[in-house]
């Protein structure tokens, strides 16, 4: 590994987020023991507190929470490499992250291969994972038997990967999404954008299902709709920020239809045309979220609470955009805590 690694980027990004006020109290590089040490999980835990991390996930038992935080740390690190690392270093860092991920899996030739030490295919039918076989086949540091990862962010994934039998492909898809970000900055059609979400968002939901021992093809299909909707909600909240970073996720065909030019995205407030477009895209995201929400009704216990938290966070975010009259340039619309809590209770109770 070179001097600059994924761990370095992760801790540095957490510190920058703290200074920017996007994550209160996040650990900075100076506060971490070392880029490959305990600063990684500490930084990610603090950073999640300042983002739209579902409250329900913080109420889960320690084992599930630790697994999900490890997944969150991996996903955030991949994003930070794609967004914050020096441009010339990004491809190399993503390649190193993928190579290190491979050390958790015994068969390099099969991306869907079970991880080293995985026992069985999942947890009990209640989705809590409580009756999972306890032998995870890992070393004391939680890494796979096939090799010891060099990166702290990958080592943190070890227990989740082995105990929950999470396949490699979802993690590879997240890395590929950020490779795509380095090459593609505009999407002409909504179908094109959905294709990107299949790499950047949907894998996270599939990983979450594995964490709770609740994965099935039918549930994965519903989860994909929820995750695509959540990704779209984030894009519509961050139209101005993304434009300043050189990216436009509003589909080109839709911009033309609503009479929006890219110059509209740099204005201090949204034009009537842009507000109309954002209203249209928000409604489309809400329809996807509602279509996938019945996933909650197929789950029980902690799995139900966690997925209801994701759905509730998405609905609250979309409501915040609407409450801002679809002006996503004046300020980033953020969901209110009471609205999120109300959506969570309703979603959990109704199962949709």
Short mmCIF file of C-alpha atoms in Angstrom, two decimals:
data_model
loop_
_atom_site.label_atom_id
_atom_site.label_comp_id
_atom_site.label_asym_id
_atom_site.label_seq_id
_atom_site.Cartn_x
_atom_site.Cartn_y
_atom_site.Cartn_z
CA UNK A 1 0.00 0.00 0.00
CA UNK A 2 1.20 3.49 -0.76
CA UNK A 3 1.29 6.32 1.77
CA UNK A 4 -2.17 7.46 0.71
CA UNK A 5 -4.71 4.71 1.33
CA UNK A 6 -8.47 4.29 1.64
CA UNK A 7 -8.06 4.52 5.43
CA UNK A 8 -6.28 7.86 5.10
CA UNK A 9 -9.09 9.17 2.90
CA UNK A 10 -11.76 7.90 5.31
CA UNK A 11 -10.31 9.60 8.38
CA UNK A 12 -9.47 12.79 6.50
CA UNK A 13 -12.99 12.99 5.05
CA UNK A 14 -14.50 12.48 8.49
CA UNK A 15 -12.41 15.33 9.82
CA UNK A 16 -13.42 17.56 6.91
CA UNK A 17 -17.07 16.71 7.53
CA UNK A 18 -16.69 17.75 11.15
CA UNK A 19 -15.14 21.09 10.17
CA UNK A 20 -17.88 21.66 7.61
CA UNK A 21 -20.53 20.96 10.21
CA UNK A 22 -21.94 18.00 8.31
CA UNK A 23 -21.12 15.57 11.08
CA UNK A 24 -20.91 16.92 14.56
CA UNK A 25 -18.01 15.62 16.52
CA UNK A 26 -16.49 13.42 13.84
CA UNK A 27 -12.96 12.34 14.49
CA UNK A 28 -10.26 14.22 12.66
CA UNK A 29 -6.96 12.80 11.45
CA UNK A 30 -5.21 14.37 14.42
CA UNK A 31 -7.55 12.60 16.81
CA UNK A 32 -7.07 9.15 15.34
CA UNK A 33 -4.47 6.76 16.67
CA UNK A 34 -3.38 6.00 13.12
CA UNK A 35 -5.01 5.89 9.67
CA UNK A 36 -5.28 2.10 9.96
CA UNK A 37 -6.26 1.99 13.62
CA UNK A 38 -9.36 2.58 15.74
CA UNK A 39 -9.83 6.04 14.26
CA UNK A 40 -11.77 4.50 11.35
CA UNK A 41 -14.75 3.06 13.26
CA UNK A 42 -14.79 6.02 15.63
CA UNK A 43 -14.82 8.48 12.74
CA UNK A 44 -17.59 6.61 10.94
CA UNK A 45 -19.74 6.32 14.07
CA UNK A 46 -19.50 10.05 14.69
CA UNK A 47 -20.03 10.89 11.04
CA UNK A 48 -23.24 8.83 10.83
CA UNK A 49 -24.71 10.91 13.64
CA UNK A 50 -24.62 13.99 11.42
CA UNK A 51 -26.09 12.37 8.32
CA UNK A 52 -29.49 10.91 7.44
CA UNK A 53 -28.59 7.68 9.23
CA UNK A 54 -31.88 6.10 10.35
CA UNK A 55 -32.56 6.48 14.06
CA UNK A 56 -33.92 2.92 14.09
CA UNK A 57 -30.44 1.58 13.31
CA UNK A 58 -29.05 3.16 16.47
CA UNK A 59 -31.58 1.19 18.52
CA UNK A 60 -30.53 -2.21 17.19
CA UNK A 61 -28.61 -4.81 19.23
CA UNK A 62 -24.87 -4.26 19.23
CA UNK A 63 -24.06 -7.05 16.77
CA UNK A 64 -26.43 -5.83 14.06
CA UNK A 65 -25.44 -2.23 14.67
CA UNK A 66 -21.74 -3.07 14.37
CA UNK A 67 -22.29 -4.98 11.14
CA UNK A 68 -24.31 -2.13 9.63
CA UNK A 69 -21.77 0.47 10.77
CA UNK A 70 -19.03 -1.56 9.09
CA UNK A 71 -21.06 -1.59 5.87
CA UNK A 72 -21.69 2.14 6.24
CA UNK A 73 -17.96 2.72 6.73
CA UNK A 74 -17.14 0.81 3.56
CA UNK A 75 -19.78 2.64 1.50
CA UNK A 76 -18.72 6.05 2.82
CA UNK A 77 -15.06 5.29 2.15
CA UNK A 78 -15.80 4.27 -1.44
CA UNK A 79 -17.72 7.52 -1.92
CA UNK A 80 -14.98 9.58 -0.30
CA UNK A 81 -12.37 8.10 -2.62
CA UNK A 82 -14.53 9.01 -5.60
CA UNK A 83 -15.31 12.52 -4.32
CA UNK A 84 -12.43 13.70 -2.13
CA UNK A 85 -9.23 11.90 -3.10
CA UNK A 86 -6.88 13.63 -5.57
CA UNK A 87 -8.25 12.89 -9.03
CA UNK A 88 -5.04 11.20 -10.15
CA UNK A 89 -5.19 8.82 -7.16
CA UNK A 90 -8.81 7.73 -7.34
CA UNK A 91 -8.52 4.79 -9.75
CA UNK A 92 -5.56 3.36 -7.86
CA UNK A 93 -7.29 3.70 -4.49
CA UNK A 94 -10.43 1.99 -5.76
CA UNK A 95 -8.30 -0.81 -7.22
CA UNK A 96 -6.51 -1.24 -3.88
CA UNK A 97 -9.81 -1.31 -2.01
CA UNK A 98 -11.15 -4.01 -4.34
CA UNK A 99 -7.99 -6.08 -4.01
CA UNK A 100 -8.11 -5.85 -0.22
CA UNK A 101 -11.80 -6.82 -0.23
CA UNK A 102 -10.83 -9.98 -2.10
CA UNK A 103 -8.83 -11.14 0.93
CA UNK A 104 -12.12 -11.77 2.73
CA UNK A 105 -13.21 -14.27 0.07
CA UNK A 106 -11.63 -17.66 -0.64
CA UNK A 107 -12.31 -17.93 -4.37
CA UNK A 108 -11.06 -14.96 -6.40
CA UNK A 109 -12.75 -16.30 -9.54
CA UNK A 110 -16.36 -16.18 -8.32
CA UNK A 111 -17.72 -12.82 -7.25
CA UNK A 112 -20.74 -14.50 -5.63
CA UNK A 113 -18.58 -16.92 -3.62
CA UNK A 114 -19.38 -17.16 0.05
CA UNK A 115 -16.81 -15.57 2.31
CA UNK A 116 -14.21 -17.59 4.14
CA UNK A 117 -15.69 -19.28 7.19
CA UNK A 118 -19.34 -18.61 6.34
CA UNK A 119 -21.60 -21.25 7.84
CA UNK A 120 -25.07 -21.78 6.44
CA UNK A 121 -27.14 -19.42 4.40
CA UNK A 122 -28.70 -17.11 6.92
CA UNK A 123 -30.59 -16.52 10.11
CA UNK A 124 -33.94 -17.70 11.38
CA UNK A 125 -37.20 -16.69 9.75
CA UNK A 126 -37.73 -13.85 12.24
CA UNK A 127 -34.88 -11.97 10.56
CA UNK A 128 -33.09 -11.27 13.84
CA UNK A 129 -30.11 -13.53 13.15
CA UNK A 130 -30.26 -14.90 16.71
CA UNK A 131 -30.17 -18.56 15.69
CA UNK A 132 -27.27 -18.22 13.25
CA UNK A 133 -24.48 -20.73 13.66
CA UNK A 134 -21.88 -19.04 15.80
CA UNK A 135 -18.71 -20.34 14.09
CA UNK A 136 -17.65 -17.54 11.78
CA UNK A 137 -14.34 -19.04 10.74
CA UNK A 138 -12.43 -15.80 11.20
CA UNK A 139 -9.26 -14.99 13.07
CA UNK A 140 -9.35 -13.05 16.30
CA UNK A 141 -9.14 -9.83 14.37
CA UNK A 142 -12.32 -10.74 12.44
CA UNK A 143 -10.67 -11.22 9.06
CA UNK A 144 -11.24 -14.07 6.63
CA UNK A 145 -9.00 -17.12 6.70
CA UNK A 146 -7.96 -16.52 3.11
CA UNK A 147 -5.82 -13.55 4.04
CA UNK A 148 -5.58 -10.60 6.37
CA UNK A 149 -6.82 -7.34 4.81
CA UNK A 150 -4.41 -4.45 5.04
CA UNK A 151 -7.06 -1.73 5.28
CA UNK A 152 -8.90 -1.07 8.52
CA UNK A 153 -12.15 -0.35 6.67
CA UNK A 154 -11.99 -3.84 5.10
CA UNK A 155 -10.95 -5.55 8.34
CA UNK A 156 -14.01 -4.01 9.98
CA UNK A 157 -16.19 -5.79 7.40
CA UNK A 158 -14.78 -9.20 8.33
CA UNK A 159 -17.29 -10.19 11.03
CA UNK A 160 -20.28 -9.04 8.96
CA UNK A 161 -19.06 -10.76 5.80
CA UNK A 162 -18.38 -14.07 7.50
CA UNK A 163 -21.19 -14.24 10.06
CA UNK A 164 -23.85 -13.07 7.60
CA UNK A 165 -22.50 -14.80 4.47
CA UNK A 166 -22.59 -11.57 2.49
CA UNK A 167 -21.50 -12.22 -1.12
CA UNK A 168 -18.80 -10.11 -2.71
CA UNK A 169 -20.79 -8.74 -5.65
CA UNK A 170 -22.68 -5.96 -3.82
CA UNK A 171 -19.40 -4.54 -2.56
CA UNK A 172 -17.88 -4.74 -6.03
CA UNK A 173 -20.91 -2.92 -7.44
CA UNK A 174 -20.41 -0.04 -5.00
CA UNK A 175 -16.80 0.27 -6.11
CA UNK A 176 -17.84 0.14 -9.77
CA UNK A 177 -20.37 2.94 -9.20
CA UNK A 178 -17.54 5.21 -8.12
CA UNK A 179 -15.42 4.20 -11.08
CA UNK A 180 -18.39 5.24 -13.20
CA UNK A 181 -18.51 8.57 -11.34
CA UNK A 182 -15.02 9.30 -12.62
CA UNK A 183 -16.17 8.90 -16.22
CA UNK A 184 -19.86 9.88 -16.32
CA UNK A 185 -21.11 13.22 -15.02
CA UNK A 186 -24.45 13.48 -16.86
CA UNK A 187 -27.38 11.09 -17.50
CA UNK A 188 -29.56 11.63 -20.54
CA UNK A 189 -32.52 9.47 -19.52
CA UNK A 190 -34.14 8.33 -16.31
CA UNK A 191 -33.38 4.74 -17.31
CA UNK A 192 -29.70 5.66 -17.50
CA UNK A 193 -29.90 7.12 -14.00
CA UNK A 194 -31.63 4.00 -12.68
CA UNK A 195 -28.80 1.95 -14.15
CA UNK A 196 -26.38 3.99 -12.06
CA UNK A 197 -28.53 3.47 -8.95
CA UNK A 198 -28.33 -0.29 -9.51
CA UNK A 199 -24.63 0.05 -8.77
CA UNK A 200 -24.55 2.93 -6.29
CA UNK A 201 -27.60 2.28 -4.10
CA UNK A 202 -29.30 -1.09 -4.58
CA UNK A 203 -26.33 -3.15 -3.33
CA UNK A 204 -26.63 -1.53 0.10
CA UNK A 205 -30.18 -2.80 0.57
CA UNK A 206 -29.18 -6.30 -0.47
CA UNK A 207 -26.32 -6.24 2.02
CA UNK A 208 -28.72 -5.13 4.77
CA UNK A 209 -31.01 -8.08 3.99
CA UNK A 210 -28.04 -10.42 4.33
CA UNK A 211 -27.08 -8.85 7.66
CA UNK A 212 -30.50 -9.79 9.02
CA UNK A 213 -30.55 -13.22 7.40
CA UNK A 214 -33.59 -12.12 5.41
CA UNK A 215 -32.35 -12.15 1.83
CA UNK A 216 -34.55 -13.62 -0.90
CA UNK A 217 -34.95 -12.69 -4.58
CA UNK A 218 -38.44 -11.31 -3.95
CA UNK A 219 -37.28 -9.15 -1.06
CA UNK A 220 -34.27 -8.00 -3.08
CA UNK A 221 -36.58 -6.72 -5.83
CA UNK A 222 -38.56 -4.63 -3.34
CA UNK A 223 -35.37 -3.46 -1.68
CA UNK A 224 -34.00 -2.27 -5.01
CA UNK A 225 -36.98 0.05 -5.45
CA UNK A 226 -36.54 1.46 -1.94
CA UNK A 227 -32.82 2.02 -2.41
CA UNK A 228 -33.17 3.63 -5.83
CA UNK A 229 -35.76 5.99 -4.33
CA UNK A 230 -33.45 6.86 -1.45
CA UNK A 231 -30.62 7.60 -3.87
CA UNK A 232 -32.89 9.80 -5.97
CA UNK A 233 -34.07 11.68 -2.87
CA UNK A 234 -30.45 12.42 -1.98
CA UNK A 235 -29.72 13.61 -5.51
CA UNK A 236 -32.72 15.97 -5.49
CA UNK A 237 -31.71 17.35 -2.08
CA UNK A 238 -28.18 18.02 -3.36
CA UNK A 239 -28.78 19.42 -6.86
CA UNK A 240 -26.71 22.54 -6.19
CA UNK A 241 -23.89 20.75 -4.38
CA UNK A 242 -23.62 18.11 -7.09
CA UNK A 243 -23.53 20.78 -9.81
CA UNK A 244 -20.68 22.57 -8.03
CA UNK A 245 -18.86 19.21 -7.97
CA UNK A 246 -19.31 18.93 -11.74
CA UNK A 247 -22.18 16.40 -11.74
CA UNK A 248 -25.79 16.64 -12.87
CA UNK A 249 -28.11 13.80 -11.96
CA UNK A 250 -31.29 15.42 -13.28
CA UNK A 251 -31.90 13.49 -16.53
CA UNK A 252 -31.11 15.56 -19.61
CA UNK A 253 -34.39 14.65 -21.32
CA UNK A 254 -36.36 15.85 -18.30
CA UNK A 255 -34.43 19.10 -18.13
CA UNK A 256 -35.26 19.78 -21.76
CA UNK A 257 -38.92 18.91 -21.21
CA UNK A 258 -39.18 21.39 -18.32
CA UNK A 259 -37.13 24.10 -20.01
CA UNK A 260 -34.20 23.94 -17.58
CA UNK A 261 -30.64 24.77 -18.53
CA UNK A 262 -27.57 23.82 -16.55
CA UNK A 263 -27.04 27.49 -15.81
CA UNK A 264 -30.24 27.34 -13.71
CA UNK A 265 -28.43 24.99 -11.30
CA UNK A 266 -25.89 27.63 -10.31
CA UNK A 267 -28.45 30.24 -9.28
CA UNK A 268 -28.94 31.16 -5.60
CA UNK A 269 -32.61 30.16 -5.77
CA UNK A 270 -34.47 27.72 -7.99
CA UNK A 271 -36.32 29.06 -11.00
CA UNK A 272 -39.98 28.12 -11.54
CA UNK A 273 -38.87 25.70 -14.26
CA UNK A 274 -36.39 23.98 -11.96
CA UNK A 275 -38.94 23.77 -9.14
CA UNK A 276 -41.36 22.13 -11.54
CA UNK A 277 -38.73 19.62 -12.60
CA UNK A 278 -37.74 18.81 -9.01
CA UNK A 279 -41.42 18.35 -8.13
CA UNK A 280 -41.76 15.86 -10.97
CA UNK A 281 -38.63 13.94 -9.98
CA UNK A 282 -39.66 13.95 -6.31
CA UNK A 283 -43.04 12.44 -7.19
CA UNK A 284 -41.31 9.77 -9.25
CA UNK A 285 -39.00 8.91 -6.35
CA UNK A 286 -41.98 8.78 -3.97
CA UNK A 287 -43.77 6.34 -6.27
CA UNK A 288 -40.72 4.06 -6.30
CA UNK A 289 -40.44 4.25 -2.52
CA UNK A 290 -44.11 3.40 -2.06
CA UNK A 291 -43.78 0.49 -4.49
CA UNK A 292 -40.90 -1.00 -2.50
CA UNK A 293 -42.23 -0.22 0.98
CA UNK A 294 -44.24 -3.48 1.30
CA UNK A 295 -40.84 -5.07 1.92
CA UNK A 296 -41.32 -3.95 5.53
CA UNK A 297 -44.40 -6.15 5.86
CA UNK A 298 -42.41 -9.26 4.91
CA UNK A 299 -40.00 -8.75 7.81
CA UNK A 300 -40.24 -9.09 11.56
CA UNK A 301 -38.25 -8.03 14.58
CA UNK A 302 -35.14 -5.93 14.19
CA UNK A 303 -35.07 -6.37 10.42
CA UNK A 304 -38.53 -4.81 10.16
CA UNK A 305 -37.49 -1.87 12.36
CA UNK A 306 -34.31 -1.22 10.39
CA UNK A 307 -35.92 -1.29 6.95
CA UNK A 308 -38.84 0.80 8.21
CA UNK A 309 -36.21 3.33 9.30
CA UNK A 310 -34.81 3.53 5.79
CA UNK A 311 -38.25 3.95 4.24
CA UNK A 312 -39.21 6.56 6.83
CA UNK A 313 -36.02 8.52 6.22
CA UNK A 314 -36.72 8.59 2.49
CA UNK A 315 -40.30 9.74 2.95
CA UNK A 316 -39.22 12.46 5.37
CA UNK A 317 -36.52 13.66 2.97
CA UNK A 318 -38.98 13.87 0.08
CA UNK A 319 -41.43 15.71 2.34
CA UNK A 320 -38.70 18.20 3.20
CA UNK A 321 -38.13 18.90 -0.49
CA UNK A 322 -41.84 19.52 -0.96
CA UNK A 323 -41.96 21.74 2.15
CA UNK A 324 -39.22 23.89 0.59
CA UNK A 325 -41.49 24.38 -2.43
CA UNK A 326 -38.96 22.33 -4.39
CA UNK A 327 -36.33 25.06 -4.13
CA UNK A 328 -33.28 22.89 -3.55
CA UNK A 329 -30.82 25.71 -4.27
CA UNK A 330 -31.64 28.23 -1.53
CA UNK A 331 -30.70 25.62 1.11
CA UNK A 332 -30.48 21.85 1.28
CA UNK A 333 -33.88 20.54 2.44
CA UNK A 334 -33.42 18.43 5.56
CA UNK A 335 -36.10 16.22 7.11
CA UNK A 336 -37.50 17.16 10.50
CA UNK A 337 -36.88 14.67 13.30
CA UNK A 338 -40.56 14.56 14.29
CA UNK A 339 -41.61 13.85 10.71
CA UNK A 340 -39.05 11.04 10.45
CA UNK A 341 -40.22 9.51 13.74
CA UNK A 342 -43.87 9.68 12.68
CA UNK A 343 -43.07 8.05 9.34
CA UNK A 344 -41.11 5.32 11.11
CA UNK A 345 -43.96 4.45 13.47
CA UNK A 346 -46.49 4.42 10.64
CA UNK A 347 -44.30 2.33 8.36
CA UNK A 348 -43.47 -0.21 11.08
CA UNK A 349 -47.13 -0.54 12.12
CA UNK A 350 -48.60 -0.84 8.62
CA UNK A 351 -45.76 -2.81 7.06
CA UNK A 352 -45.52 -0.49 4.09
#
